[in-house]
PDB file of C-alpha atoms and ligand atoms in Angstrom:
ATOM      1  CA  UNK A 790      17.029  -9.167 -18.000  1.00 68.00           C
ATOM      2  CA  UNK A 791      15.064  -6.652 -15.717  1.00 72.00           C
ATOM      3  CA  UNK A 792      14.026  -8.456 -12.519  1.00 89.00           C
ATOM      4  CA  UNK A 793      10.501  -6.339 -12.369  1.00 95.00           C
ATOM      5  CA  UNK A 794       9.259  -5.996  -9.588  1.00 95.00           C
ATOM      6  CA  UNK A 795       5.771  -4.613  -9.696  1.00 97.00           C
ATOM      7  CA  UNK A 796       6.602  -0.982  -8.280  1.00 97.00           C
ATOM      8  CA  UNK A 797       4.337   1.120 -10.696  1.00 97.00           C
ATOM      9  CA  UNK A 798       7.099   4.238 -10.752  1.00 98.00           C
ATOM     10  CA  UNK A 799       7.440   3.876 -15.206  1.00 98.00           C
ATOM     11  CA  UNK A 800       3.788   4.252 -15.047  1.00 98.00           C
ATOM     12  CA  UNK A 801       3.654   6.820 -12.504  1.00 98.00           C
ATOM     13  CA  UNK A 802       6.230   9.157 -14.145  1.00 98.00           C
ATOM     14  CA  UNK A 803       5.449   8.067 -17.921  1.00 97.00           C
ATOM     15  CA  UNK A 804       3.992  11.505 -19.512  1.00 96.00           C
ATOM     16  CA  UNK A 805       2.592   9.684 -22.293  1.00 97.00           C
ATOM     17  CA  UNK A 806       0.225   7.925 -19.749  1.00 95.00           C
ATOM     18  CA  UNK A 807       0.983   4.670 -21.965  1.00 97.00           C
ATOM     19  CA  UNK A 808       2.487   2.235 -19.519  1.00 98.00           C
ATOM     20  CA  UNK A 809      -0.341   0.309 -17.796  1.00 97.00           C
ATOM     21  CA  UNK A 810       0.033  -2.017 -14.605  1.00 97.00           C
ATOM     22  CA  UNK A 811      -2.170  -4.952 -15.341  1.00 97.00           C
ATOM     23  CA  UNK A 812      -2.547  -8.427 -13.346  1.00 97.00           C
ATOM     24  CA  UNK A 813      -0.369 -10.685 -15.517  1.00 97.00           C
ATOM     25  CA  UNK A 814      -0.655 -14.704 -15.633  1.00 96.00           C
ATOM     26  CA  UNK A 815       0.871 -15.699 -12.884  1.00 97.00           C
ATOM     27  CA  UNK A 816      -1.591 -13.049 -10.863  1.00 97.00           C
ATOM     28  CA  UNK A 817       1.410  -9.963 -10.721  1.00 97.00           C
ATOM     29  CA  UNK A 818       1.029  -6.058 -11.482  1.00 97.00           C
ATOM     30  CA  UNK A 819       3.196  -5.332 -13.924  1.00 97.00           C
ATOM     31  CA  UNK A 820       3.592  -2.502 -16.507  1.00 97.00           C
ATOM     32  CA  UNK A 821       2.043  -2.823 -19.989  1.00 96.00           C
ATOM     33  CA  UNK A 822       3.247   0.018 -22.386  1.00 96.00           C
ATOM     34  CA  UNK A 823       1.398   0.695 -25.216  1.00 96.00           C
ATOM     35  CA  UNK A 824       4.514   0.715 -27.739  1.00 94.00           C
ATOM     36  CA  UNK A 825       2.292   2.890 -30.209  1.00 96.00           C
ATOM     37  CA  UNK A 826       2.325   5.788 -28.088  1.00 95.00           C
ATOM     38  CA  UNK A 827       5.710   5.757 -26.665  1.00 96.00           C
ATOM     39  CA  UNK A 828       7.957   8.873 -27.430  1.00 97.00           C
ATOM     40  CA  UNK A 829      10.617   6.876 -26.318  1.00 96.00           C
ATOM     41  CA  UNK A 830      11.462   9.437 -23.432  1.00 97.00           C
ATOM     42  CA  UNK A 831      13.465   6.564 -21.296  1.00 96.00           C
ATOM     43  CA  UNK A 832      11.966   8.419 -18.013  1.00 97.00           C
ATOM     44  CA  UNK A 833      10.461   4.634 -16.935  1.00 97.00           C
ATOM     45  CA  UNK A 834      14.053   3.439 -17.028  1.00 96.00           C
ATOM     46  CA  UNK A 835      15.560   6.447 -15.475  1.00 96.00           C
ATOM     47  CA  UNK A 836      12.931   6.246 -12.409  1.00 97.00           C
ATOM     48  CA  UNK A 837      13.223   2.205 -12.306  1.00 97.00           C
ATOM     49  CA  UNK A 838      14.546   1.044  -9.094  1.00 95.00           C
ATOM     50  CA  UNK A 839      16.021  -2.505 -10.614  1.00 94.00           C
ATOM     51  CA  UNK A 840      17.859  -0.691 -13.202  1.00 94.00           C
ATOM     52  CA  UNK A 841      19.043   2.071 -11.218  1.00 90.00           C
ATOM     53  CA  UNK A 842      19.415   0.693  -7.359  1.00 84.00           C
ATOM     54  CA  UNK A 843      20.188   3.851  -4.695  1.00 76.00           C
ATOM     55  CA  UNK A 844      22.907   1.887  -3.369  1.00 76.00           C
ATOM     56  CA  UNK A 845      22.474   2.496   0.519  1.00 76.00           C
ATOM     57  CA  UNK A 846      24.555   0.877   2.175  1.00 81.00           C
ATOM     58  CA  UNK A 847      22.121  -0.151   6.146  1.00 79.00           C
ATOM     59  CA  UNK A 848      25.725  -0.230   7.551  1.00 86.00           C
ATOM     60  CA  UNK A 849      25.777   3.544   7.314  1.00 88.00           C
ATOM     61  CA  UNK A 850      22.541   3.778   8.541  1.00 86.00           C
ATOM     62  CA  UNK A 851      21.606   4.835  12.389  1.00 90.00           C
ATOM     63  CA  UNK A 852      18.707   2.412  12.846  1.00 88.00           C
ATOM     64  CA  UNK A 853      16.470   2.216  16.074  1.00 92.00           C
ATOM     65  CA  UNK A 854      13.134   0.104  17.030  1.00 94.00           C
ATOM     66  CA  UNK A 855       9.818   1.252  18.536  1.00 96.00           C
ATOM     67  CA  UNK A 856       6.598   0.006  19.138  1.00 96.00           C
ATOM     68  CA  UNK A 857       3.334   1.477  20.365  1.00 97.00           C
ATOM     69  CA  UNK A 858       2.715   2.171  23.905  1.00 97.00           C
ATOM     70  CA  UNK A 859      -0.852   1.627  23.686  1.00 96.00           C
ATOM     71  CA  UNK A 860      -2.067  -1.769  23.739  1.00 93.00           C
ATOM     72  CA  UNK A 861      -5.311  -1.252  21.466  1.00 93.00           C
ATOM     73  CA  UNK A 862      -3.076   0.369  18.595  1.00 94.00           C
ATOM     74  CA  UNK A 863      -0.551  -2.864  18.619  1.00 93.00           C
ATOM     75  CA  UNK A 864      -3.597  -5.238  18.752  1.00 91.00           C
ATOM     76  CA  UNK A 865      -5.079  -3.543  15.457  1.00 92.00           C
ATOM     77  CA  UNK A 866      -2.090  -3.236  13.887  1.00 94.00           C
ATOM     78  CA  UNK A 867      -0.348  -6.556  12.074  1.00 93.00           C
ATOM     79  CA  UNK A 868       3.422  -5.535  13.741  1.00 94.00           C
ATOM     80  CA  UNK A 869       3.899  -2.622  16.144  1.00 94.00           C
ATOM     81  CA  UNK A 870       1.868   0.451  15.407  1.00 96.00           C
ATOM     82  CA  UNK A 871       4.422   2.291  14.287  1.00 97.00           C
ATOM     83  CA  UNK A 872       2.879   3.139  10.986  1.00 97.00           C
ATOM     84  CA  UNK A 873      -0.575   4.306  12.474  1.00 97.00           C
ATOM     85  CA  UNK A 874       1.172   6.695  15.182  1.00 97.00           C
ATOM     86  CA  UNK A 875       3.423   8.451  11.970  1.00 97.00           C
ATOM     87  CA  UNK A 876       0.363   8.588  10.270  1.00 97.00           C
ATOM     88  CA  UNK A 877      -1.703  10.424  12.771  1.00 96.00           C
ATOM     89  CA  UNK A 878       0.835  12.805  14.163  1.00 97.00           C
ATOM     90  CA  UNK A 879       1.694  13.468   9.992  1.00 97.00           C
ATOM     91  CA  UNK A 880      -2.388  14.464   9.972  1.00 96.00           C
ATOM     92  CA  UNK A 881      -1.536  16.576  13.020  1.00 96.00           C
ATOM     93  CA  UNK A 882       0.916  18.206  11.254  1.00 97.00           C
ATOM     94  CA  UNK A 883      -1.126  18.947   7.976  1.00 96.00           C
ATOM     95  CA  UNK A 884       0.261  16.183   6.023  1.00 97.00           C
ATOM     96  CA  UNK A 885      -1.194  14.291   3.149  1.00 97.00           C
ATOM     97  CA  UNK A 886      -1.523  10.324   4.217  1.00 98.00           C
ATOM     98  CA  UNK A 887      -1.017   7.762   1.438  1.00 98.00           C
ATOM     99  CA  UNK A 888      -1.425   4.239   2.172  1.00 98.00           C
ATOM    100  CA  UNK A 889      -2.857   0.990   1.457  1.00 98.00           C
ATOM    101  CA  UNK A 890      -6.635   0.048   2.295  1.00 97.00           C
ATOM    102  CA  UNK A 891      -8.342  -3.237   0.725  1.00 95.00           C
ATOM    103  CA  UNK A 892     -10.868  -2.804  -1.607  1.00 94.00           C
ATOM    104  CA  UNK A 893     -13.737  -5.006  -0.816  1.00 89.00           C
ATOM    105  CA  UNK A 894     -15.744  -4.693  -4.487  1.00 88.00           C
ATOM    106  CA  UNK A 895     -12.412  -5.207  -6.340  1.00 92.00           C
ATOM    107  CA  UNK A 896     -10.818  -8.070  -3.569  1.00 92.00           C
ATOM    108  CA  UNK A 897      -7.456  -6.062  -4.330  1.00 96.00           C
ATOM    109  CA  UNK A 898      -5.184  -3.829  -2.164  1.00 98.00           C
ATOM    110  CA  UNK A 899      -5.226  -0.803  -3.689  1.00 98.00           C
ATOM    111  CA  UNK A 900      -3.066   2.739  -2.122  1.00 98.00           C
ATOM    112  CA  UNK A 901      -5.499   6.083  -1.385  1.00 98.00           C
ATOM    113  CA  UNK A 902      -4.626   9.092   0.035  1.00 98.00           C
ATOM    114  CA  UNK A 903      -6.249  10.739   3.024  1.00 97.00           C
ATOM    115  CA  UNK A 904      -6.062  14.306   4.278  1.00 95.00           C
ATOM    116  CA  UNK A 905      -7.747  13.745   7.751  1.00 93.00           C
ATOM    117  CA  UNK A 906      -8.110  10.934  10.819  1.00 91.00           C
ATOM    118  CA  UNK A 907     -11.636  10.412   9.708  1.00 89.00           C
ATOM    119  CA  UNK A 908     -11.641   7.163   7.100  1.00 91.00           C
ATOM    120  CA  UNK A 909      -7.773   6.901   8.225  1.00 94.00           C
ATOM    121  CA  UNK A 910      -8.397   3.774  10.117  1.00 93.00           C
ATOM    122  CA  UNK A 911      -8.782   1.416   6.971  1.00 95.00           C
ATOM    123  CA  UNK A 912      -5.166   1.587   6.275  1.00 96.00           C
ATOM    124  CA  UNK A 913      -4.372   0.359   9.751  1.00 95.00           C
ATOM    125  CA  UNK A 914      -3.003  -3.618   9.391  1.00 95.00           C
ATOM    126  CA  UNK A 915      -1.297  -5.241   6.445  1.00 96.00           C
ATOM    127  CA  UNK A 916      -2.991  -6.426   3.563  1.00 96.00           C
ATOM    128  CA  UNK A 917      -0.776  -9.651   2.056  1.00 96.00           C
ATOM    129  CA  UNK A 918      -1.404  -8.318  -1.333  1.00 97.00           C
ATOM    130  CA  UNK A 919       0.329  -6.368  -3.900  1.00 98.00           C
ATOM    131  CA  UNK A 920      -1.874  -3.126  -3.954  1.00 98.00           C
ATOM    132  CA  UNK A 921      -2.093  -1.160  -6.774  1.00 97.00           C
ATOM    133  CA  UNK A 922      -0.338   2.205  -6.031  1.00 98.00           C
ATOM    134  CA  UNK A 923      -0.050   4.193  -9.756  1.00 97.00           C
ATOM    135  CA  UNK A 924      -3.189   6.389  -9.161  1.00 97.00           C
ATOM    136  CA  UNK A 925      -2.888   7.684  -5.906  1.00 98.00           C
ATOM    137  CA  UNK A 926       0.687   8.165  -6.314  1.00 98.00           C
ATOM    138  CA  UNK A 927      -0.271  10.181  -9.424  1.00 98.00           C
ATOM    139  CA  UNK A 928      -2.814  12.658  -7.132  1.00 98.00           C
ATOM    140  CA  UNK A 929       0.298  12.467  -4.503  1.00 98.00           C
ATOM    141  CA  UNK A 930       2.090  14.285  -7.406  1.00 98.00           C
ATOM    142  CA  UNK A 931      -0.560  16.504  -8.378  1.00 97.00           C
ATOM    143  CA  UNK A 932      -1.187  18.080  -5.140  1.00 97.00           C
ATOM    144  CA  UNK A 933       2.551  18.707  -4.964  1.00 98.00           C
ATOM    145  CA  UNK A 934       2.418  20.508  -8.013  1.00 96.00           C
ATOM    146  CA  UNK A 935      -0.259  22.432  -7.649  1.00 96.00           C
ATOM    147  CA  UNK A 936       0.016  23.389  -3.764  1.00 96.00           C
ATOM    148  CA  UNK A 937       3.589  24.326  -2.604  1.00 95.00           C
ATOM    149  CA  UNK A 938       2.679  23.703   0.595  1.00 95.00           C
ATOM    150  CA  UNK A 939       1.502  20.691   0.914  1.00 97.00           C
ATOM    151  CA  UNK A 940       3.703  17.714   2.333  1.00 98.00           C
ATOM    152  CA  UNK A 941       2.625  13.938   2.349  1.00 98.00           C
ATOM    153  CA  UNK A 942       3.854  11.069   4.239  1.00 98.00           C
ATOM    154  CA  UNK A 943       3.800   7.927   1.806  1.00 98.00           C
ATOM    155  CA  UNK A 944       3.828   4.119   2.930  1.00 98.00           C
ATOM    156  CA  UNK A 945       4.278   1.400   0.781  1.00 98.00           C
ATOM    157  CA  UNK A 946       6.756  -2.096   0.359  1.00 98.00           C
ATOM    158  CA  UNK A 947      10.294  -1.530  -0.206  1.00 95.00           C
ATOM    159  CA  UNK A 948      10.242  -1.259  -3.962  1.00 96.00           C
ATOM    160  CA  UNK A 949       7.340   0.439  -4.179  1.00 98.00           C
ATOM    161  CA  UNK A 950       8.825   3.467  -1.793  1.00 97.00           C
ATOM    162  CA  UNK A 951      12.541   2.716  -4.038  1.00 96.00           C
ATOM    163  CA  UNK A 952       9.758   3.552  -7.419  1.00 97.00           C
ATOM    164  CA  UNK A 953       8.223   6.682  -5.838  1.00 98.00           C
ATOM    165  CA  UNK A 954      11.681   8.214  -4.235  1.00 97.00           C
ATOM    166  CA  UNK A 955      13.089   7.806  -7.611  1.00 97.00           C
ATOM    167  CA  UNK A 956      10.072   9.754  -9.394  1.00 98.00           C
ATOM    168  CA  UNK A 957      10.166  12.281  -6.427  1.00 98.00           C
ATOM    169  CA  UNK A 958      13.861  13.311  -6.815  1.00 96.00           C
ATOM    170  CA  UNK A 959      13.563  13.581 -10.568  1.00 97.00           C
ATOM    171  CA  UNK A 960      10.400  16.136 -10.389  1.00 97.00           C
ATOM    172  CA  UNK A 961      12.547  17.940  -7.566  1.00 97.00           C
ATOM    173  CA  UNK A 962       9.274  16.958  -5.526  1.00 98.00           C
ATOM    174  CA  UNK A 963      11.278  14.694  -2.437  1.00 97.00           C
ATOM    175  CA  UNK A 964      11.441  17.401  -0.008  1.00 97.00           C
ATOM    176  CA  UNK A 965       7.979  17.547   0.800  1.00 98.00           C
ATOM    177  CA  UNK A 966       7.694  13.941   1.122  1.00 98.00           C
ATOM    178  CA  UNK A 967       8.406  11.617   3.661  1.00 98.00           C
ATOM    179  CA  UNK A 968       8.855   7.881   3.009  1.00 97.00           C
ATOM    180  CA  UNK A 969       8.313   4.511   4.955  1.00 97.00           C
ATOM    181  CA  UNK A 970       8.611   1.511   3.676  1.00 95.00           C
ATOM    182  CA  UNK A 971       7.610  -1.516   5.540  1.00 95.00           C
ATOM    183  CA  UNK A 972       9.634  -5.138   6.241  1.00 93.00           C
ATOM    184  CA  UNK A 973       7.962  -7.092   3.290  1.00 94.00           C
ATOM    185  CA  UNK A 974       9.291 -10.717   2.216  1.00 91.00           C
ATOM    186  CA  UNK A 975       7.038 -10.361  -1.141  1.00 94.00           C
ATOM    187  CA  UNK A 976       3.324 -10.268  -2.260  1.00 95.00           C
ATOM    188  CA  UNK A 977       1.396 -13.342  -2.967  1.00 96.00           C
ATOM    189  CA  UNK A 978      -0.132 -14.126  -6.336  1.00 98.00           C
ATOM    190  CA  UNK A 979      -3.579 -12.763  -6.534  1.00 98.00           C
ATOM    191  CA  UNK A 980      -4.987 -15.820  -8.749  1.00 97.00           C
ATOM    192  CA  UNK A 981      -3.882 -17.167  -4.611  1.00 96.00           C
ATOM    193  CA  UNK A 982      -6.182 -14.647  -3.355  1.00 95.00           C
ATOM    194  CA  UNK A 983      -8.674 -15.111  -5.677  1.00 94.00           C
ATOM    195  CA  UNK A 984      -8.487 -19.311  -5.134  1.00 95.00           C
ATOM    196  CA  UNK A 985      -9.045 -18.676  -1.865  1.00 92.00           C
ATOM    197  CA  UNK A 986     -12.133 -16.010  -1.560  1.00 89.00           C
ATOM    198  CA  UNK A 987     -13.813 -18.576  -3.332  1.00 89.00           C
ATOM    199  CA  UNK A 988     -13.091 -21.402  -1.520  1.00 89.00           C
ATOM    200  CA  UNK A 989     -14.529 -19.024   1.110  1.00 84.00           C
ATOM    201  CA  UNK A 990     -17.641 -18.197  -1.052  1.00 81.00           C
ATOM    202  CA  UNK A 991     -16.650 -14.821   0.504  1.00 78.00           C
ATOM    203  CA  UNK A 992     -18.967 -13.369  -2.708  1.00 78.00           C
ATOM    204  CA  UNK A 993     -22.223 -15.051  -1.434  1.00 76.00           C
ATOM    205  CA  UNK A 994     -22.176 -13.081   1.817  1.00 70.00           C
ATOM    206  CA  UNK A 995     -21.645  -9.923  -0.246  1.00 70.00           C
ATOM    207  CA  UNK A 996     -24.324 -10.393  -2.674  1.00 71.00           C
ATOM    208  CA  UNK A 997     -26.681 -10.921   0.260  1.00 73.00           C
ATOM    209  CA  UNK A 998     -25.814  -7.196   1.304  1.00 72.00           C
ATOM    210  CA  UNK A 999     -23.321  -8.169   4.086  1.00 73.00           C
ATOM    211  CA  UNK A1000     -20.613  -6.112   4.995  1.00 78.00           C
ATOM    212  CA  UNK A1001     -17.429  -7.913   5.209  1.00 81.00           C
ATOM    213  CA  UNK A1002     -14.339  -7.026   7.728  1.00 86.00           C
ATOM    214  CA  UNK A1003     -10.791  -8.729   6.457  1.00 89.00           C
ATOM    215  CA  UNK A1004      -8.296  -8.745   8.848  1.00 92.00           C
ATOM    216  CA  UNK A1005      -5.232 -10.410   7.652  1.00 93.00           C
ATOM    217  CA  UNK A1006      -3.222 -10.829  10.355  1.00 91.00           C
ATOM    218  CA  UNK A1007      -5.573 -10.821  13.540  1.00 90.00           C
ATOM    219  CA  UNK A1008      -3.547 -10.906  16.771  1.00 88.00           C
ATOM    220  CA  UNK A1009      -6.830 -10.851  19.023  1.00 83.00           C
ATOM    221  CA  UNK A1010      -5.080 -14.171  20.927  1.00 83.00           C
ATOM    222  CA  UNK A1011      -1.435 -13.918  20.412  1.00 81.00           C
ATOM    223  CA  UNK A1012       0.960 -11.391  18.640  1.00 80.00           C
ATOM    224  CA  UNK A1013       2.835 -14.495  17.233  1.00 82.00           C
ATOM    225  CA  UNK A1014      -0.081 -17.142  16.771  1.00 80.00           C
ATOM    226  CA  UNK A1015      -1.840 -15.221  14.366  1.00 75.00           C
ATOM    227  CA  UNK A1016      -4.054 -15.860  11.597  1.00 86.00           C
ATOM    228  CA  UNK A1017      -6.660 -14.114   9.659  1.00 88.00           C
ATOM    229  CA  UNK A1018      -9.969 -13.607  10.819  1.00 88.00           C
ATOM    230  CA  UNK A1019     -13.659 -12.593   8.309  1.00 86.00           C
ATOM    231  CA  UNK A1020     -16.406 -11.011   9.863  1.00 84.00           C
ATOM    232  CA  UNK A1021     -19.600 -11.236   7.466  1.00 78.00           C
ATOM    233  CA  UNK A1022     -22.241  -8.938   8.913  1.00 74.00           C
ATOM    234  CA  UNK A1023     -25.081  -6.773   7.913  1.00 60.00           C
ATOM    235  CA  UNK A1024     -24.623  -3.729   6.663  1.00 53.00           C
ATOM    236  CA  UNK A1025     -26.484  -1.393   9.431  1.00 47.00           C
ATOM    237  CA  UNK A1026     -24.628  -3.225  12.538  1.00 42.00           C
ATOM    238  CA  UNK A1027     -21.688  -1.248  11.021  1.00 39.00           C
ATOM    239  CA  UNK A1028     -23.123   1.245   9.907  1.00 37.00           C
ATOM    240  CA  UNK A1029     -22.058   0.855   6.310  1.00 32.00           C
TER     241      UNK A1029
HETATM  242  C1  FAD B1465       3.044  -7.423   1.566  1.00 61.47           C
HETATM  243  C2  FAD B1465       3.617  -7.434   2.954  1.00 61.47           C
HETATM  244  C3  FAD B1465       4.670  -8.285   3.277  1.00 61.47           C
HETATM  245  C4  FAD B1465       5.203  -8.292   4.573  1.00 61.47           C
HETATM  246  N1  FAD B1465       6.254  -9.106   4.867  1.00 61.47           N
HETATM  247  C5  FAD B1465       6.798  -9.086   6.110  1.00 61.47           C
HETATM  248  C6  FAD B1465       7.928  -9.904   6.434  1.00 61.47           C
HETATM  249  O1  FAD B1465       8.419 -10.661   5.594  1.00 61.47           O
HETATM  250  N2  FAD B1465       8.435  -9.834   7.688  1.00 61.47           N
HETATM  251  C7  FAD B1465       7.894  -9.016   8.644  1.00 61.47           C
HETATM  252  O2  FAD B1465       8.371  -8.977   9.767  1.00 61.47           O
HETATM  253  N3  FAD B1465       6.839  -8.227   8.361  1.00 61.47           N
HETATM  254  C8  FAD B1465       6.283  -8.249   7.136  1.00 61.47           C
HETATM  255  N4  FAD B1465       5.197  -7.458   6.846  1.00 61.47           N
HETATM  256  C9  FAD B1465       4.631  -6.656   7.933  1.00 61.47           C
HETATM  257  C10 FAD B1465       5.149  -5.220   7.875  1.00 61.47           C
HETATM  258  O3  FAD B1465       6.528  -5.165   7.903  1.00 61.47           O
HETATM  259  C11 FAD B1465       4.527  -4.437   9.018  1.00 61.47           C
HETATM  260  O4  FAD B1465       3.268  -4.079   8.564  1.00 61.47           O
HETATM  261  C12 FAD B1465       5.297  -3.191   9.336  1.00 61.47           C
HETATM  262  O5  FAD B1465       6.337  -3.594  10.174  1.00 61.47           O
HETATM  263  C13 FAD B1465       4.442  -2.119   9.931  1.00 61.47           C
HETATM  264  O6  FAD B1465       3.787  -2.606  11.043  1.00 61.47           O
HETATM  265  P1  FAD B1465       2.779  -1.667  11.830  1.00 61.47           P
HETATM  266  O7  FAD B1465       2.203  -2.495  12.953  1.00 61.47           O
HETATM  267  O8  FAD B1465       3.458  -0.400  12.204  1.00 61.47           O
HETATM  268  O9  FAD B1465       1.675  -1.291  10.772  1.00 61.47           O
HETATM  269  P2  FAD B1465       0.566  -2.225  10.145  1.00 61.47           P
HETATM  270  O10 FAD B1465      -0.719  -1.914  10.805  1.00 61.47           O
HETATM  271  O11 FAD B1465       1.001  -3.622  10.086  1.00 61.47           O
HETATM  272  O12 FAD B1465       0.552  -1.773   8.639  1.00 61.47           O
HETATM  273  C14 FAD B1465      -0.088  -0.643   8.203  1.00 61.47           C
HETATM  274  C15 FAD B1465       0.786   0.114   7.250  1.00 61.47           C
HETATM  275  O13 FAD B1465       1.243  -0.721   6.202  1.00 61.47           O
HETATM  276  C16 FAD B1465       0.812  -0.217   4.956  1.00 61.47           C
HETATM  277  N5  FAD B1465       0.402  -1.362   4.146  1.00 61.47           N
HETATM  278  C17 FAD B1465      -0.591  -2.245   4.424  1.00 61.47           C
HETATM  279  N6  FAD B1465      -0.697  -3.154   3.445  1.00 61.47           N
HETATM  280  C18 FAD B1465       0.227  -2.835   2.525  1.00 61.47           C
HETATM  281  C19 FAD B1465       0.566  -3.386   1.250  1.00 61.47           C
HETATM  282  N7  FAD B1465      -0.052  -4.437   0.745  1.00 61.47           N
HETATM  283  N8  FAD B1465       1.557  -2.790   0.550  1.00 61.47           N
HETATM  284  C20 FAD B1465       2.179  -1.683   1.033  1.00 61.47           C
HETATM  285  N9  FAD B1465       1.910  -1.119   2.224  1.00 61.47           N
HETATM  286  C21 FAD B1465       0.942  -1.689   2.959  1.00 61.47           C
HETATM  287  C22 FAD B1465      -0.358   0.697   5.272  1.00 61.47           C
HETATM  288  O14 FAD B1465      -0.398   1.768   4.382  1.00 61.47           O
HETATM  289  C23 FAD B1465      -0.038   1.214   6.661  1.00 61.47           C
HETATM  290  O15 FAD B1465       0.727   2.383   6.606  1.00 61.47           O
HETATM  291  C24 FAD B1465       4.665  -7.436   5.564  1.00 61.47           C
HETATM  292  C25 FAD B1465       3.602  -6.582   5.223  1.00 61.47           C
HETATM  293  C26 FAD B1465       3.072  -6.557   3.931  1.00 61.47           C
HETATM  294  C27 FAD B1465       1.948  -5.619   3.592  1.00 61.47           C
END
């Protein structure tokens, strides 16, 4: 049995557009295909990172650690600010960004591309959530297609970046692309999540018109003690 792992590539690459990610009972993306309009192609197994693992071997790998210098980009970010600095100096050098931001009317994590610093700062910080990747990965495709120059940078959780390399090499699209994937011990359920906006009455605040700022991991009084941190405010003082 396929140990499925939420990645989104068979709905990403499927031509047919018939394979659906959908929250499933125990609150998990995972594909849906619509049997009826299946050509039976096999491209969602051929791009499926548990059926077809890349078999690196981190052994032969030349690894190395970093962190940010500056103290305000560690302090916003949930680890070391790695991930912001590629992401800017990929901007700098005309790359597409694609990463995850939280979306506050949905309460899910969902992927979006950017193409400048300004909105860029949203996918600073790790959501704990599965996000939903299939769409922008689709535009990440279609703006390879249709402009040969264009490059993207692409962040995501392990399998997520194992779905998208896959789908990349087999539309001959991976040289414009570069990958990170993030340490990631798993997603929790969002029926979780969901328990616990409630339990928050996080919705009350929003129906009142209150902008809400999630951190998930705040380190504002220790890099280790950390713990998430809400800010309900109105709209204007952020200018939202
Ligand atoms: C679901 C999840 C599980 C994690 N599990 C572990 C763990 O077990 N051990 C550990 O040491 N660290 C874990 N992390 C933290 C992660 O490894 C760090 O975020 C990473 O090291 C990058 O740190 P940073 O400070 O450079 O960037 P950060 O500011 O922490 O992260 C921002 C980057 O992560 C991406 N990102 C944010 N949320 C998600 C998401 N839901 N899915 C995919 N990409 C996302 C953004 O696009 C952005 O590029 C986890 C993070 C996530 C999102």
């Amino acid at each position: 049995m396929i140990k499925c792992s939420g990645c989104g590539a068979c709905s990403v690459i499927c031509p047919k557009n018939c394979i659906a990610m959908k929250v499933n009972e125990d609150g998990f993306y995972r594909p849906k295909k619509n049997a009826d309009e299946c050509i039976d192609c096999n491209l969602c197994d051929e791009v499926c990172p548990q059926i077809h693992a890349d078999g690196t071997n981190l052994d032969d790998i030349t690894m190395y650690s970093a962190f940010a210098i500056e103290k305000r980009i560690r302090t916003e970010s949930s680890s070391g600010g790695i991930a912001w600095l590629l992401a800017e100096r990929a901007v700098e050098l005309g790359y597409g960004i694609c990463g995850v931001t939280y979306n506050y009317k949905e309460k899910r994590a969902e992927h979006k591309n950017f193409f400048e610093l300004d909105g860029m700062r949203a996918l600073k910080g790790s959501k704990y959530l599965q996000s939903i990747c299939e769409p922008a990965f689709q535009d990440v495709l279609k703006e390879l297609q249709f402009n040969c120059n264009r490059r993207f940078i692409i962040f995501g959780t392990p399998c997520q970046i194992a779905g998208i390399n896959h789908v990349l090499i087999k539309k001959e699209l991976r040289k414009r692309v570069a990958l990170v994937d993030i340490f990631c011990h798993g997603t929790p359920s969002y029926l979780l999540w969901q328990k616990y906006w409630k339990w928050l009455d996080l919705d009350k605040g929003m129906k009142e018109g209150k902008k809400m700022i999630l951190t998930f991991r705040d380190k504002t009084y220790s890099w280790h003690k950390y713990f998430m941190h809400i800010t309900s405010t109105s709209k204007n003082e952020w200018g939202g």
